[in-house]
Amino acid sequence: MLPPAVLEEFVALLGPERARSDADTLALYAQDETPGRCLPEAVLFPTCHADVVAIVRLALRHKLPITPRGAGSGNVGGAQPTKGSLVLSFECMNRILEFNPADRLIVVEPGVVTDDIHRLAQSANLMYAPDPGSSPYCRIGGNLAMNAAGPRAVKYGVTRDHVLGLRAVAGDGRELRSGGRTSKYATGYDLTRLLVGSEGTLALITEATLKLVPAPERTASFRICYASDTTACAAVSRVMQQAVVPCALEFMDRRSIQAIKEFGAAEGLPPGTEAVLMVEADGPAEDIPRQVAALENALQGEGLLEIQTGFTPAEIKQLWTARKSLSHAVKKIAPLKINEDVVVPVSRLSELVAAIDAMGTLHRLPIVSFGHAGNGNLHVNLMVHPDDAEEMARAYACLQELVETVLRLDGTLSGEHGIGNKKRKFVPLEIDAETLGLMRELKRVFDPQGILNPGKKLPD
Amino acid sequence: MLPPAVLEEFVALLGPERARSDADTLALYAQDETPGRCLPEAVLFPTCHADVVAIVRLALRHKLPITPRGAGSGNVGGAQPTKGSLVLSFECMNRILEFNPADRLIVVEPGVVTDDIHRLAQSANLMYAPDPGSSPYCRIGGNLAMNAAGPRAVKYGVTRDHVLGLRAVAGDGRELRSGGRTSKYATGYDLTRLLVGSEGTLALITEATLKLVPAPERTASFRICYASDTTACAAVSRVMQQAVVPCALEFMDRRSIQAIKEFGAAEGLPPGTEAVLMVEADGPAEDIPRQVAALENALQGEGLLEIQTGFTPAEIKQLWTARKSLSHAVKKIAPLKINEDVVVPVSRLSELVAAIDAMGTLHRLPIVSFGHAGNGNLHVNLMVHPDDAEEMARAYACLQELVETVLRLDGTLSGEHGIGNKKRKFVPLEIDAETLGLMRELKRVFDPQGILNPGKKLPD
């Protein structure tokens, strides 16, 4: 329990409204979108950089761990409090500090909702490219912490590729600035990209200068139905070997389609559909027909059942309905999904999908896989009943096998969700001991007392 | 002087041909393309990763500094030996370890010449995007060390944006691997981008996995002549505010045009030309006319004298002649060029160019500026006689003013050449003391004895 005198110091710093320890608030911040919860000691709501500096220094003095939090929409437990920790919520640091279309940049605080950046950029015919599925409610600080991505990453890259500079507070209370406002920078060490994806374990980002790109004039979407996972994966490989890079290339496997059918959202899928691709092209209106032709050509091949093309916003929305219904649909299969976010080189995707299919049979588990196939990034969902100990044991065995398979295929544990507290134990399978040792030493440089988001990212 | 017994240990390790201390070899490796030289104690030519590990460990044992070297084509003294150092030349580690068009990646050793990567990628209709001017002879290890770029950076980004993973040897002899083979990666800390641009001061890169992109089908080039620097800069700003991002947007200022005229390479420039832009668009053949029209439209405006468009390779070559003749042309003005590589946000470019003009007048120095205007990246060349002490004093005063101006305009000291030993003293003007302190601590994690490229990148 936090001694009342210590809590009083935080109240004195932030005011009673912004340093809360009432039961309701603690309960509200005890978890993120990941299963598992732990009550924090207090929840702090800084409103500016100076607040964050003061919080870190006060926490240091009392050796209190800090769990940073954006919208709490992560699904690896990155914002899950640890025992005795203070949640530092960035919700109230949600100002857009500068919007500069002439230099194609925007300066934001970490609590800004990602879609607010999208909308403002769009108002000047610009685009902030990363588009995580949670963009209507997730906050940019969380995107930066986890190196979030989304469908557009296949063409435009991930969060890390769209950050010019950062302001941050290290775990030892030091303030730092990295990068700048220019598209080229070769001066200091690249702390910017080191902090992006470090899951709040090195420093707390208090300000980010983000890069904007010209907004595409028009978008064309396809829904393509295949007779099998294998033939759909072969099409992904063909798409990614020709010159037109789509701005989305999403895959839904056989089990996903089954879930959608059971959910009643499979309207219009031709009979025999066992896998679906969603493809999007974007660019100038004049150039769309050329892109569509090239993509349609690449999508043709064995197992193709139907290509459906949509051009109006309403048509595009309809095409995406099945994909968007998936997260609801899978909940019908079993109450808990163990959601992995693995990546393999695109050429190995069909091997991965086949291996997952075999694992599902072997371990007698429904496994629903879908995701950003153009990056080789699959969300693999093991559907389980958490109260069924025997099933859970099978699930964990299956998970271990999945990770080993991904690494054997030259892949990585996480493409966009990060490691959090859920996947730490697998990290040593991917990163060798010497490199991990070095990462731990970097952590100690930024956060010698280990107060920033303990129990996340790096294994014990 | 290196004790003969120590030299013998390196000879025993690498063989006499690859551990040299003869006067000719030492003289050859005493400098890079930057003024200033210092004889190393020995020059070592590893042929594989294990050699580099062994060299670092042996150097550590004897506390010998190592100066890593690619082609020696840098111009900030990054590969200039320091007193008592061993040059480690990567020339003999020049194998392409894997070329994988299906996954759009290539795995190379650091001694591979950048253009060899360009050619191999092109053979599969792919492109390794970074294109430093020295690409016919520079080596990829140097590009990685300095975060090199080139004209295409305006559309495709810099070296850092095209690296998927690295293998390296830290200054304490530890071997490390970072990143991987996938376009998405959110697992460990991003050591890959931390090492890129660290100028060999943290670790020696022994293997790099580089990203390839589809090769553009066609290129269109323009040469555009303006009546003044100001009107040319205004055109740059217009180009960078519309949706077609050119794959090159190069600027030559009034003094550059004068140098080209004096050099006799100004053939065909219309009378009154005081500034020239070179613009290139690339993409699918079908889409080129649309891009050309949009760019021509943006290039129109006050001060425009002529737009000349070239489409055949021969025409494009001719258009670039004046730009390419510049580095030779400036040598006619004075024997030494002090070459800065500053960057400002694109919207501040005209302010920078005007300030440079005023500085040239104030300090009575010919200053020739040209470069990658689309990124706000100018190469500012102060032309001096190194034996004229009074002129050199004026040059240094001017340099100081230039740096202060760039920082006042929210810019950075270096866009693509790096810091080396030439610009270290200016770094504290840009990076605050706390952040610099943190960078020094990172350096100590990787290289506790400080044997890797001492005297470079970070200020004393």
GROMACS .gro file of C-alpha atoms in nm, chain B residues 14 18 29 43-56 66-72 78-79 86-96 108-113 137-145 167-170 199-201 203-208 452-453:
model
   67
  474LEU     CA    1   4.506  -1.280  -4.046
  478ARG     CA    2   4.599  -0.905  -4.437
  489TYR     CA    3   4.525   0.441  -4.535
  503VAL     CA    4   4.604  -0.189  -4.162
  504LEU     CA    5   4.395  -0.502  -4.115
  505PHE     CA    6   4.184  -0.671  -4.380
  506PRO     CA    7   3.939  -0.918  -4.225
  507THR     CA    8   3.761  -1.154  -4.461
  508CYS     CA    9   3.472  -1.266  -4.241
  509HIS     CA   10   3.271  -1.196  -3.926
  510ALA     CA   11   3.495  -1.424  -3.715
  511ASP     CA   12   3.801  -1.223  -3.823
  512VAL     CA   13   3.634  -0.903  -3.701
  513VAL     CA   14   3.547  -1.062  -3.366
  514ALA     CA   15   3.906  -1.178  -3.324
  515ILE     CA   16   4.050  -0.838  -3.424
  516VAL     CA   17   3.830  -0.651  -3.177
  526ILE     CA   18   4.035   0.074  -3.428
  527THR     CA   19   3.944   0.305  -3.717
  528PRO     CA   20   3.691   0.121  -3.933
  529ARG     CA   21   3.697   0.200  -4.303
  530GLY     CA   22   3.482   0.125  -4.605
  531ALA     CA   23   3.601   0.289  -4.926
  532GLY     CA   24   3.742   0.593  -4.747
  538GLY     CA   25   3.503   0.942  -4.027
  539ALA     CA   26   3.768   0.699  -4.153
  546LEU     CA   27   4.467   0.027  -3.640
  547VAL     CA   28   4.273   0.076  -3.960
  548LEU     CA   29   4.023  -0.204  -4.010
  549SER     CA   30   3.938  -0.203  -4.378
  550PHE     CA   31   3.627  -0.392  -4.486
  551GLU     CA   32   3.738  -0.407  -4.851
  552CYS     CA   33   3.786  -0.784  -4.846
  553MET     CA   34   3.449  -0.854  -4.685
  554ASN     CA   35   3.265  -0.791  -5.008
  555ARG     CA   36   3.043  -1.091  -5.057
  556ILE     CA   37   2.676  -1.077  -5.134
  568VAL     CA   38   2.558  -0.824  -4.780
  569GLU     CA   39   2.895  -0.790  -4.615
  570PRO     CA   40   3.003  -0.430  -4.540
  571GLY     CA   41   3.267  -0.415  -4.814
  572VAL     CA   42   3.021  -0.456  -5.103
  573VAL     CA   43   3.027  -0.155  -5.337
  597TYR     CA   44   3.297   0.328  -5.542
  598CYS     CA   45   3.165   0.370  -5.186
  599ARG     CA   46   3.093   0.061  -4.981
  600ILE     CA   47   2.770  -0.027  -4.806
  601GLY     CA   48   2.941  -0.044  -4.466
  602GLY     CA   49   3.028   0.323  -4.494
  603ASN     CA   50   2.673   0.403  -4.606
  604LEU     CA   51   2.540   0.223  -4.299
  605ALA     CA   52   2.790   0.389  -4.066
  627ARG     CA   53   2.506  -0.858  -3.749
  628ALA     CA   54   2.780  -0.670  -3.564
  629VAL     CA   55   3.064  -0.683  -3.316
  630ALA     CA   56   3.049  -0.439  -3.025
  659GLU     CA   57   2.979   0.594  -3.748
  660GLY     CA   58   3.146   0.279  -3.623
  661THR     CA   59   3.164   0.411  -3.267
  663ALA     CA   60   2.986  -0.169  -3.308
  664LEU     CA   61   3.136  -0.288  -3.634
  665ILE     CA   62   2.869  -0.405  -3.876
  666THR     CA   63   2.970  -0.734  -4.037
  667GLU     CA   64   2.649  -0.821  -4.221
  668ALA     CA   65   2.342  -0.625  -4.323
  912LEU     CA   66   3.595   0.193  -3.168
  913ASN     CA   67   3.660   0.494  -3.387
   0.00000   0.00000   0.00000
